[in-house]
Tab-separated table of C-alpha atoms and ligand atoms in Angstrom:
chain	number	residue	atom	x	y	z
C	13	MET	CA	53.576	-43.513	-32.462
C	14	THR	CA	50.810	-40.944	-32.483
C	15	ASP	CA	50.123	-38.418	-29.780
C	16	LYS	CA	46.521	-38.759	-28.611
C	17	THR	CA	46.469	-35.580	-26.488
C	18	LEU	CA	43.157	-33.758	-26.952
C	19	PRO	CA	43.334	-30.349	-28.653
C	20	PHE	CA	40.805	-28.950	-26.150
C	21	SER	CA	40.892	-28.691	-22.375
C	22	GLN	CA	38.261	-30.109	-20.056
C	23	ASP	CA	37.047	-26.561	-19.342
C	24	GLN	CA	36.712	-25.795	-23.030
C	25	LEU	CA	34.702	-28.970	-23.596
C	26	GLU	CA	32.508	-28.269	-20.577
C	27	ALA	CA	31.841	-24.783	-21.927
C	28	ILE	CA	30.643	-26.264	-25.203
C	29	ALA	CA	28.639	-28.981	-23.427
C	30	ALA	CA	26.875	-26.259	-21.454
C	31	GLU	CA	25.334	-25.120	-24.749
C	32	VAL	CA	25.285	-28.208	-26.928
C	33	PRO	CA	23.752	-31.367	-25.473
C	34	THR	CA	26.071	-34.365	-25.279
C	35	PRO	CA	26.785	-36.462	-27.213
C	36	PHE	CA	28.192	-34.371	-30.054
C	37	HIS	CA	30.976	-34.631	-32.597
C	38	ILE	CA	33.538	-31.837	-32.673
C	39	TYR	CA	35.979	-31.218	-35.536
C	40	ASP	CA	39.334	-29.434	-35.310
C	41	GLU	CA	39.335	-27.251	-38.409
C	42	THR	CA	42.861	-25.826	-38.130
C	43	ALA	CA	44.535	-29.209	-37.788
C	44	MET	CA	42.440	-30.597	-40.625
C	45	ARG	CA	43.403	-27.809	-42.987
C	46	ALA	CA	47.085	-28.019	-42.061
C	47	ASN	CA	46.994	-31.701	-42.993
C	48	ALA	CA	45.220	-30.886	-46.277
C	49	ARG	CA	48.039	-28.496	-47.168
C	50	ALA	CA	50.674	-31.123	-46.356
C	51	PHE	CA	48.821	-33.519	-48.643
C	52	PHE	CA	48.894	-31.096	-51.576
C	53	ASP	CA	52.518	-30.190	-50.835
C	54	ALA	CA	53.520	-33.839	-51.301
C	55	PHE	CA	52.270	-33.643	-54.893
C	56	VAL	CA	53.261	-30.121	-56.003
C	57	TRP	CA	55.592	-31.731	-58.517
C	58	VAL	CA	52.772	-33.254	-60.618
C	59	PRO	CA	53.101	-31.621	-64.047
C	60	GLY	CA	49.399	-31.984	-64.876
C	61	GLY	CA	48.354	-30.862	-61.385
C	62	PHE	CA	47.241	-32.844	-58.349
C	63	ILE	CA	43.808	-32.898	-56.789
C	64	ASN	CA	42.216	-34.793	-53.949
C	65	PHE	CA	38.530	-35.401	-54.533
C	66	TYR	CA	37.364	-35.548	-50.918
C	67	ALA	CA	35.163	-38.612	-50.388
C	68	ILE	CA	31.996	-36.858	-49.275
C	69	LYS	CA	30.626	-39.891	-47.442
C	70	ALA	CA	33.336	-39.584	-44.774
C	71	LEU	CA	31.946	-36.369	-43.285
C	72	PRO	CA	29.191	-34.851	-45.407
C	73	ASN	CA	28.932	-31.508	-43.643
C	74	PRO	CA	29.283	-28.529	-46.002
C	75	HIS	CA	30.725	-26.322	-43.236
C	76	VAL	CA	33.668	-28.705	-43.049
C	77	ILE	CA	33.956	-29.326	-46.781
C	78	GLU	CA	34.025	-25.559	-47.469
C	79	GLY	CA	37.382	-25.448	-45.687
C	80	LEU	CA	38.664	-28.391	-47.709
C	81	LYS	CA	37.477	-26.731	-50.901
C	82	ALA	CA	39.416	-23.617	-49.930
C	83	GLU	CA	42.522	-25.830	-49.712
C	84	GLY	CA	41.880	-27.014	-53.279
C	85	MET	CA	39.901	-30.205	-52.841
C	86	GLY	CA	37.133	-31.428	-55.070
C	87	GLY	CA	34.431	-33.952	-54.192
C	88	ASP	CA	34.154	-37.683	-54.687
C	89	CYS	CA	30.479	-38.586	-54.927
C	90	SER	CA	28.611	-41.852	-55.214
C	91	SER	CA	25.007	-40.758	-54.958
C	92	PHE	CA	22.495	-38.125	-55.999
C	93	GLY	CA	22.504	-36.561	-52.526
C	94	GLU	CA	26.279	-36.233	-52.496
C	95	LEU	CA	26.164	-34.561	-55.925
C	96	LYS	CA	23.574	-32.093	-54.610
C	97	LEU	CA	25.747	-31.303	-51.599
C	98	CYS	CA	28.687	-30.534	-53.894
C	99	GLU	CA	26.581	-28.389	-56.171
C	100	ALA	CA	25.344	-26.344	-53.196
C	101	MET	CA	28.961	-25.657	-52.218
C	102	GLY	CA	29.944	-24.653	-55.751
C	103	ILE	CA	31.906	-27.841	-56.338
C	104	THR	CA	30.956	-28.691	-59.905
C	105	GLY	CA	32.373	-29.779	-63.255
C	106	GLU	CA	35.622	-31.682	-63.198
C	107	ASN	CA	36.079	-30.888	-59.523
C	108	ILE	CA	33.697	-33.782	-58.961
C	109	VAL	CA	34.370	-37.395	-59.657
C	110	PHE	CA	31.244	-39.513	-59.674
C	111	THR	CA	32.156	-43.101	-58.936
C	112	SER	CA	29.278	-45.335	-59.765
C	113	ASN	CA	28.784	-48.882	-58.777
C	114	ASP	CA	25.203	-50.080	-58.750
C	115	THR	CA	24.038	-46.750	-60.114
C	116	PRO	CA	20.555	-45.735	-61.333
C	117	ALA	CA	20.208	-43.741	-64.562
C	118	TYR	CA	19.038	-40.543	-62.819
C	119	GLU	CA	22.297	-40.351	-60.875
C	120	PHE	CA	24.352	-40.593	-64.063
C	121	GLN	CA	22.149	-37.894	-65.565
C	122	GLU	CA	22.720	-35.596	-62.611
C	123	ALA	CA	26.480	-36.235	-62.669
C	124	ALA	CA	26.552	-35.418	-66.397
C	125	ARG	CA	24.462	-32.278	-65.856
C	126	LEU	CA	27.053	-31.065	-63.361
C	127	GLY	CA	29.872	-31.907	-65.771
C	128	ALA	CA	31.394	-34.338	-63.258
C	129	ILE	CA	34.058	-36.841	-64.233
C	130	ILE	CA	32.095	-40.062	-64.533
C	131	ASN	CA	33.993	-43.094	-63.308
C	132	LEU	CA	32.470	-46.338	-64.554
C	133	ASP	CA	32.386	-49.552	-62.565
C	134	ASP	CA	31.801	-52.107	-65.306
C	135	ILE	CA	31.972	-52.617	-69.044
C	136	SER	CA	28.175	-53.086	-69.189
C	137	HIS	CA	27.788	-49.571	-67.787
C	138	ILE	CA	29.166	-48.058	-71.002
C	139	PRO	CA	25.964	-48.731	-72.987
C	140	PHE	CA	23.911	-48.056	-69.833
C	141	LEU	CA	25.496	-44.627	-69.449
C	142	GLU	CA	25.073	-43.896	-73.162
C	143	GLU	CA	21.406	-44.789	-73.019
C	144	SER	CA	20.896	-42.850	-69.766
C	145	LEU	CA	22.309	-39.736	-71.439
C	146	GLY	CA	20.045	-39.995	-74.484
C	147	GLY	CA	22.498	-41.746	-76.790
C	148	THR	CA	25.671	-39.779	-76.102
C	149	LEU	CA	28.677	-40.233	-73.888
C	150	PRO	CA	30.573	-37.507	-72.022
C	151	GLU	CA	33.747	-36.212	-73.644
C	152	LEU	CA	35.774	-37.526	-70.672
C	153	VAL	CA	35.196	-40.991	-69.229
C	154	CYS	CA	37.104	-42.780	-66.499
C	155	CYS	CA	37.075	-46.520	-65.729
C	156	ARG	CA	37.702	-48.252	-62.420
C	157	TYR	CA	40.200	-51.086	-62.595
C	158	ASN	CA	39.988	-54.105	-60.303
C	159	PRO	CA	43.297	-55.966	-60.570
C	160	GLY	CA	41.805	-59.106	-59.019
C	161	PRO	CA	44.444	-61.694	-58.185
C	162	LEU	CA	47.130	-59.462	-59.727
C	163	LYS	CA	47.255	-57.365	-56.561
C	164	ALA	CA	47.432	-58.439	-52.929
C	165	GLY	CA	44.493	-57.438	-50.784
C	166	ASN	CA	43.997	-55.082	-47.895
C	167	VAL	CA	42.175	-55.786	-44.650
C	168	ILE	CA	38.989	-53.733	-45.100
C	169	ILE	CA	38.302	-54.011	-48.843
C	170	GLY	CA	39.644	-57.564	-48.831
C	171	LYS	CA	41.102	-59.390	-51.768
C	172	PRO	CA	40.475	-57.490	-55.019
C	173	GLU	CA	39.042	-60.629	-56.656
C	174	GLU	CA	36.394	-60.768	-53.910
C	175	ALA	CA	35.525	-57.074	-54.280
C	176	LYS	CA	32.402	-56.126	-56.220
C	177	TYR	CA	34.051	-53.085	-57.778
C	178	GLY	CA	35.633	-52.333	-61.095
C	179	PHE	CA	36.633	-53.763	-64.476
C	180	THR	CA	38.765	-56.862	-64.962
C	181	ARG	CA	41.960	-56.293	-66.914
C	182	GLU	CA	40.429	-57.832	-70.013
C	183	HIS	CA	37.283	-55.716	-69.738
C	184	LEU	CA	39.412	-52.630	-69.233
C	185	PHE	CA	41.121	-53.002	-72.613
C	186	GLU	CA	37.832	-53.879	-74.287
C	187	GLY	CA	36.045	-51.023	-72.500
C	188	TYR	CA	38.469	-48.307	-73.560
C	189	ARG	CA	38.377	-49.634	-77.121
C	190	MET	CA	34.607	-49.353	-77.042
C	191	LEU	CA	34.766	-45.834	-75.596
C	192	ARG	CA	37.345	-44.762	-78.187
C	193	ASP	CA	35.269	-46.183	-81.021
C	194	LYS	CA	32.170	-44.417	-79.714
C	195	GLY	CA	34.013	-41.110	-79.983
C	196	VAL	CA	35.111	-40.466	-76.405
C	197	LYS	CA	38.119	-38.140	-76.614
C	198	ARG	CA	39.429	-37.813	-73.080
C	199	PHE	CA	40.281	-40.668	-70.744
C	200	GLY	CA	40.826	-41.273	-67.070
C	201	LEU	CA	41.970	-44.388	-65.249
C	202	HIS	CA	41.004	-45.200	-61.671
C	203	THR	CA	41.435	-47.844	-59.047
C	204	MET	CA	40.571	-48.149	-55.376
C	205	VAL	CA	42.032	-51.245	-53.856
C	206	ALA	CA	42.694	-50.267	-50.275
C	207	SER	CA	40.923	-48.909	-47.264
C	208	ASN	CA	42.531	-47.661	-44.079
C	209	GLU	CA	45.953	-48.752	-45.341
C	210	LEU	CA	48.936	-47.497	-43.334
C	211	ASN	CA	51.698	-48.956	-45.494
C	212	PRO	CA	52.931	-46.048	-47.657
C	213	ASP	CA	54.420	-48.389	-50.257
C	214	TYR	CA	50.967	-49.741	-51.043
C	215	PHE	CA	50.078	-46.405	-52.666
C	216	VAL	CA	53.349	-46.266	-54.567
C	217	GLU	CA	52.687	-49.764	-55.955
C	218	THR	CA	49.151	-48.753	-56.886
C	219	ALA	CA	50.468	-45.739	-58.784
C	220	GLN	CA	53.049	-47.880	-60.572
C	221	MET	CA	50.340	-50.378	-61.535
C	222	LEU	CA	48.213	-47.624	-63.077
C	223	PHE	CA	51.159	-45.907	-64.810
C	224	ASP	CA	52.084	-49.261	-66.394
C	225	LEU	CA	48.511	-49.640	-67.595
C	226	VAL	CA	48.561	-46.146	-69.104
C	227	VAL	CA	51.567	-47.241	-71.182
C	228	GLU	CA	49.997	-50.561	-72.214
C	229	LEU	CA	46.628	-49.046	-73.065
C	230	ASN	CA	48.373	-46.392	-75.126
C	231	ARG	CA	50.346	-49.018	-77.044
C	232	GLU	CA	47.333	-51.175	-77.702
C	233	LEU	CA	44.672	-48.549	-78.371
C	234	GLY	CA	46.570	-45.375	-79.192
C	235	ILE	CA	44.753	-43.412	-76.490
C	236	ARG	CA	46.363	-40.976	-74.069
C	237	PHE	CA	45.305	-40.565	-70.461
C	238	GLU	CA	44.601	-37.182	-68.998
C	239	ILE	CA	43.958	-38.253	-65.424
C	240	VAL	CA	45.103	-41.120	-63.246
C	241	ASN	CA	43.108	-41.489	-60.044
C	242	LEU	CA	44.721	-43.588	-57.334
C	243	GLY	CA	41.529	-43.738	-55.266
C	244	GLY	CA	41.402	-43.207	-51.531
C	245	GLY	CA	42.287	-45.563	-48.759
C	246	ILE	CA	45.116	-43.816	-46.941
C	247	GLY	CA	44.712	-45.037	-43.387
C	248	ILE	CA	44.917	-43.199	-40.091
C	249	PRO	CA	46.615	-44.169	-36.824
C	250	TYR	CA	43.580	-45.059	-34.732
C	251	ARG	CA	45.925	-46.659	-32.198
C	252	PRO	CA	48.561	-44.592	-30.392
C	253	GLU	CA	51.224	-47.134	-31.365
C	254	GLU	CA	50.477	-46.626	-35.072
C	255	THR	CA	52.047	-43.962	-37.279
C	256	ALA	CA	50.385	-41.824	-39.937
C	257	VAL	CA	51.302	-42.424	-43.588
C	258	ASP	CA	54.249	-40.222	-44.540
C	259	LEU	CA	52.666	-38.219	-47.340
C	260	ALA	CA	55.947	-36.597	-48.429
C	261	TYR	CA	57.468	-40.059	-48.862
C	262	VAL	CA	54.468	-41.292	-50.885
C	263	GLY	CA	54.578	-38.181	-53.083
C	264	ALA	CA	58.324	-38.490	-53.719
C	265	LYS	CA	58.130	-42.214	-54.553
C	266	ILE	CA	55.195	-41.691	-56.885
C	267	GLN	CA	57.198	-38.947	-58.601
C	268	GLU	CA	59.988	-41.467	-59.280
C	269	ALA	CA	57.460	-43.911	-60.737
C	270	TYR	CA	55.883	-41.149	-62.830
C	271	GLU	CA	59.213	-40.133	-64.297
C	272	ALA	CA	60.326	-43.689	-64.985
C	273	THR	CA	57.039	-44.677	-66.631
C	274	ILE	CA	54.923	-41.762	-67.840
C	275	VAL	CA	57.689	-39.310	-68.688
C	276	ALA	CA	59.998	-42.007	-70.102
C	277	ASN	CA	57.247	-43.052	-72.504
C	278	ASP	CA	56.421	-39.466	-73.383
C	279	LEU	CA	52.850	-39.829	-72.133
C	280	GLY	CA	52.724	-36.741	-69.915
C	281	PRO	CA	51.457	-34.517	-68.599
C	282	VAL	CA	49.005	-36.607	-66.636
C	283	ARG	CA	46.926	-35.165	-63.863
C	284	ILE	CA	47.155	-37.249	-60.691
C	285	ALA	CA	44.159	-37.506	-58.408
C	286	MET	CA	43.271	-39.194	-55.170
C	287	GLU	CA	39.940	-39.587	-53.419
C	288	CYS	CA	40.881	-39.736	-49.783
C	289	GLY	CA	38.197	-39.185	-47.215
C	290	ARG	CA	39.213	-40.905	-44.000
C	291	MET	CA	42.695	-39.383	-43.720
C	292	VAL	CA	41.374	-35.909	-44.528
C	293	THR	CA	38.831	-35.603	-41.716
C	294	GLY	CA	39.048	-38.784	-39.607
C	295	PRO	CA	41.749	-37.835	-37.080
C	296	TYR	CA	40.278	-34.370	-36.555
C	297	GLY	CA	36.898	-35.490	-35.198
C	298	TYR	CA	36.036	-36.377	-31.609
C	299	LEU	CA	32.828	-37.817	-30.215
C	300	VAL	CA	32.130	-36.291	-26.821
C	301	GLY	CA	29.796	-38.046	-24.383
C	302	ARG	CA	29.164	-38.012	-20.674
C	303	VAL	CA	29.396	-40.895	-18.201
C	304	LEU	CA	25.862	-41.765	-17.068
C	305	HIS	CA	26.542	-44.956	-15.134
C	306	LYS	CA	29.248	-47.235	-13.903
C	307	LYS	CA	28.503	-50.833	-13.108
C	308	ALA	CA	30.551	-53.716	-11.757
C	309	ILE	CA	29.200	-57.185	-12.548
C	310	TYR	CA	31.307	-59.912	-14.181
C	311	LYS	CA	33.197	-57.038	-15.798
C	312	ASN	CA	33.423	-53.323	-15.143
C	313	TYR	CA	31.420	-50.997	-17.358
C	314	VAL	CA	31.356	-47.294	-18.035
C	315	GLY	CA	28.072	-46.291	-19.706
C	316	LEU	CA	27.942	-43.141	-21.821
C	317	ASP	CA	25.121	-41.045	-23.222
C	318	ALA	CA	26.710	-41.673	-26.641
C	319	SER	CA	26.086	-44.950	-28.413
C	320	MET	CA	26.875	-46.938	-31.505
C	321	ALA	CA	24.189	-44.833	-33.219
C	322	ASN	CA	26.724	-41.954	-33.056
C	323	LEU	CA	29.762	-44.001	-34.081
C	324	MET	CA	29.196	-47.387	-35.577
C	325	ARG	CA	32.747	-48.476	-36.364
C	326	PRO	CA	33.644	-50.272	-33.110
C	327	GLY	CA	30.381	-52.229	-33.141
C	328	MET	CA	30.407	-52.887	-36.878
C	329	TYR	CA	34.072	-53.659	-37.519
C	330	GLY	CA	35.459	-54.154	-34.008
C	331	SER	CA	37.565	-51.086	-34.744
C	332	TYR	CA	39.802	-49.497	-32.160
C	333	HIS	CA	38.983	-45.893	-31.234
C	334	HIS	CA	41.117	-44.286	-28.565
C	335	VAL	CA	39.244	-43.180	-25.429
C	336	SER	CA	40.251	-40.195	-23.289
C	337	VAL	CA	38.648	-38.879	-20.136
C	338	ALA	CA	38.672	-35.077	-20.271
C	339	GLY	CA	40.975	-33.633	-17.625
C	340	LYS	CA	42.026	-37.019	-16.209
C	341	GLU	CA	44.785	-38.186	-18.552
C	342	SER	CA	48.373	-38.513	-17.345
C	343	HIS	CA	49.337	-35.129	-18.863
C	344	ASP	CA	46.450	-33.338	-17.110
C	345	ALA	CA	46.740	-31.534	-13.774
C	346	ASN	CA	44.583	-34.087	-11.931
C	347	PRO	CA	45.167	-37.448	-13.589
C	348	SER	CA	43.143	-40.380	-12.313
C	349	PRO	CA	44.414	-43.936	-11.892
C	350	ARG	CA	43.855	-46.212	-14.877
C	351	LYS	CA	41.418	-49.102	-14.799
C	352	VAL	CA	40.085	-51.665	-17.276
C	353	TYR	CA	36.529	-51.161	-18.549
C	354	ASP	CA	34.136	-51.902	-21.328
C	355	VAL	CA	32.920	-48.485	-22.488
C	356	THR	CA	29.322	-48.839	-23.605
C	357	GLY	CA	26.373	-47.024	-25.086
C	358	SER	CA	22.688	-47.538	-24.383
C	359	LEU	CA	21.432	-49.472	-27.410
C	360	CYS	CA	19.783	-52.829	-26.792
C	361	GLU	CA	22.659	-54.505	-28.615
C	362	ASN	CA	25.590	-56.068	-26.815
C	363	ASN	CA	27.983	-54.856	-29.517
C	364	ASP	CA	27.185	-51.272	-28.516
C	365	LYS	CA	30.643	-50.901	-26.996
C	366	PHE	CA	33.196	-48.240	-27.872
C	367	ALA	CA	35.957	-50.227	-26.210
C	368	ILE	CA	36.298	-53.679	-24.687
C	369	ASP	CA	38.709	-54.579	-21.867
C	370	ARG	CA	40.391	-51.213	-22.278
C	371	GLU	CA	42.525	-49.538	-19.670
C	372	ILE	CA	41.370	-45.936	-19.429
C	373	ALA	CA	41.704	-43.111	-16.945
C	374	ASP	CA	39.112	-44.070	-14.315
C	375	PRO	CA	36.208	-41.653	-14.805
C	376	GLU	CA	33.506	-40.576	-12.414
C	377	ILE	CA	29.851	-40.310	-13.248
C	378	GLY	CA	29.321	-36.988	-15.005
C	379	ASP	CA	32.796	-36.850	-16.573
C	380	LEU	CA	33.195	-36.113	-20.269
C	381	VAL	CA	34.623	-39.025	-22.234
C	382	VAL	CA	36.072	-38.421	-25.680
C	383	ILE	CA	36.170	-41.065	-28.413
C	384	HIS	CA	38.930	-40.122	-30.860
C	385	ASP	CA	39.090	-40.247	-34.667
C	386	SER	CA	35.356	-39.879	-35.240
C	387	GLY	CA	35.797	-37.453	-38.154
C	388	ALA	CA	35.236	-40.043	-40.877
C	389	HIS	CA	32.346	-42.515	-40.985
C	390	GLY	CA	31.261	-41.202	-37.585
C	391	HIS	CA	28.207	-38.971	-37.760
C	392	SER	CA	27.738	-39.951	-41.410
C	393	MET	CA	27.286	-43.633	-40.529
C	394	GLY	CA	24.952	-42.721	-37.679
C	395	PHE	CA	21.500	-44.182	-37.452
C	396	ASN	CA	18.270	-43.999	-35.487
C	397	TYR	CA	17.910	-47.496	-34.055
C	398	ASN	CA	16.096	-47.532	-30.694
C	399	ALA	CA	14.733	-44.090	-31.681
C	400	LYS	CA	18.096	-42.549	-30.842
C	401	LEU	CA	18.447	-39.067	-32.283
C	402	ARG	CA	21.349	-37.978	-34.463
C	403	SER	CA	23.737	-35.704	-32.598
C	404	ALA	CA	24.920	-32.163	-33.208
C	405	GLU	CA	28.227	-31.420	-34.947
C	406	VAL	CA	30.527	-28.632	-33.754
C	407	LEU	CA	33.413	-26.971	-35.581
C	408	TRP	CA	36.393	-26.005	-33.383
C	409	GLN	CA	38.076	-23.072	-35.103
C	410	SER	CA	41.566	-21.647	-35.116
C	411	ASP	CA	41.328	-19.242	-32.212
C	412	GLY	CA	39.440	-21.640	-29.962
C	413	GLN	CA	36.166	-20.250	-31.257
C	414	TRP	CA	33.541	-22.820	-32.066
C	415	LYS	CA	30.194	-23.026	-33.803
C	416	VAL	CA	27.424	-25.544	-34.208
C	417	ILE	CA	27.469	-26.743	-37.819
C	418	ARG	CA	24.599	-29.178	-37.446
C	419	ARG	CA	22.023	-29.006	-34.708
C	420	ALA	CA	20.980	-32.130	-32.866
C	421	GLU	CA	17.975	-33.904	-34.283
C	422	THR	CA	14.693	-33.506	-32.406
C	423	LEU	CA	11.977	-36.090	-31.884
C	424	GLU	CA	9.919	-34.026	-34.292
C	425	ASP	CA	12.580	-34.508	-36.982
C	426	HIS	CA	12.661	-38.189	-36.200
C	427	PHE	CA	8.922	-38.692	-36.519
C	428	ALA	CA	8.510	-36.299	-39.457
C	429	THR	CA	8.074	-39.053	-42.027
C	430	LEU	CA	5.345	-40.817	-40.060
C	431	ASP	CA	1.800	-39.715	-40.607
C	432	TYR	CA	0.363	-40.668	-37.224
C	433	PRO	CA	-1.687	-38.797	-34.615
C	434	GLY	CA	0.545	-37.359	-31.932
C	435	LEU	CA	3.692	-38.000	-33.975
C	436	GLY	CA	5.303	-36.408	-37.018
Y	166	PLP	C1	35.015	-44.608	-49.857
Y	166	PLP	C2	35.658	-44.274	-51.119
Y	166	PLP	C3	36.760	-43.432	-51.147
Y	166	PLP	C4	37.394	-42.881	-49.911
Y	166	PLP	O1	38.035	-43.834	-49.161
Y	166	PLP	P1	38.858	-43.403	-47.863
Y	166	PLP	O2	39.186	-44.704	-47.228
Y	166	PLP	O3	37.943	-42.569	-47.049
Y	166	PLP	O4	40.038	-42.666	-48.327
Y	166	PLP	C5	37.295	-43.094	-52.360
Y	166	PLP	N1	36.782	-43.570	-53.506
Y	166	PLP	C6	35.734	-44.389	-53.537
Y	166	PLP	C7	35.220	-44.859	-54.827
Y	166	PLP	C8	35.131	-44.778	-52.343
Y	166	PLP	O5	34.077	-45.587	-52.365
């Protein structure tokens, strides 16, 4: 079970909404950083050191990532823009992992210029990378393993053999041989086979799979691995009846696997990395909108000033996001009766619904409605369909102070790329 009580009161949200137009996303910095510390604590035992490369795409706001950096996180990038964001924040060198998939040469060049750990997606990318870098390879190269039918799938990424990512087992052995023979001296091994996975044992099994490969690759090729990257994919309890992954348990179980496999084969120390994004910021973000309309036709609807353009996940994946009405929940002073609604936005798309047939505290027009767990793939997956403008982002700080960390887009911003009289 997960407590879905809001960390702010109705009055506090109204005070913010008096200055920042709704809808906006707000992020709870203190809670986020406490979770980051718990994450690192679960892996303090790692002899080579543990790092989480925060997956920038989850919430690419430098004012948030600064706090994560202060807790020791690096950045996981997959594009030129994400590399630039890291560079601006002073996240460089081996504090970046650049995971390519269908990557253009200029992105590899930029990653190499920053000294990032380059994580290759396919055996054919070895010569591509070499050519992109003018005939040389970085000293350290990492490869992404796709176990295919050797590992059971996960709901979002699907079956590994259907996933577009990574090297087959055969290509992995061939790839490292090629890298070794081309003079690469330092090696990393990576996989990412899950997304939004809540079963803690899944991550333990993933670690065991990679540790076993480190042993086999060492036997076959004589190479030693400096870094094993378990990828991201730790899920979050979007639903109140779900429970967060027990990080201490995952850390302790992975330690057992490390000792039984890496230490027992005298292949340590190995640095262990993860690339979690969702679990780092997801639960600490809230999309705040106001009720504009209520309608009762064949079903009952609550219409917000927020839409799928602010949070795409329910419309795109049918994902559950918890909905609270500020000040009207059962723990509030003036709770309202609960009633079943579809909670909608204003796009001309019938899947623009934050919740379907959901019992919520019955709101009135003008009430603030909060969509939970918007801190990952929320604002960052936003879009401008129907000429909707991207919202502001607000950081809620430790002492209840808050600041705007991204202003709302204006129509001028929106039209800026059009060269047309009266616009842009
Ligand atoms: C998206 C992504 C991640 C982060 O996944 P989460 O589910 O946010 O933890 C990590 N690594 C790679 C390569 C990714 O594409």
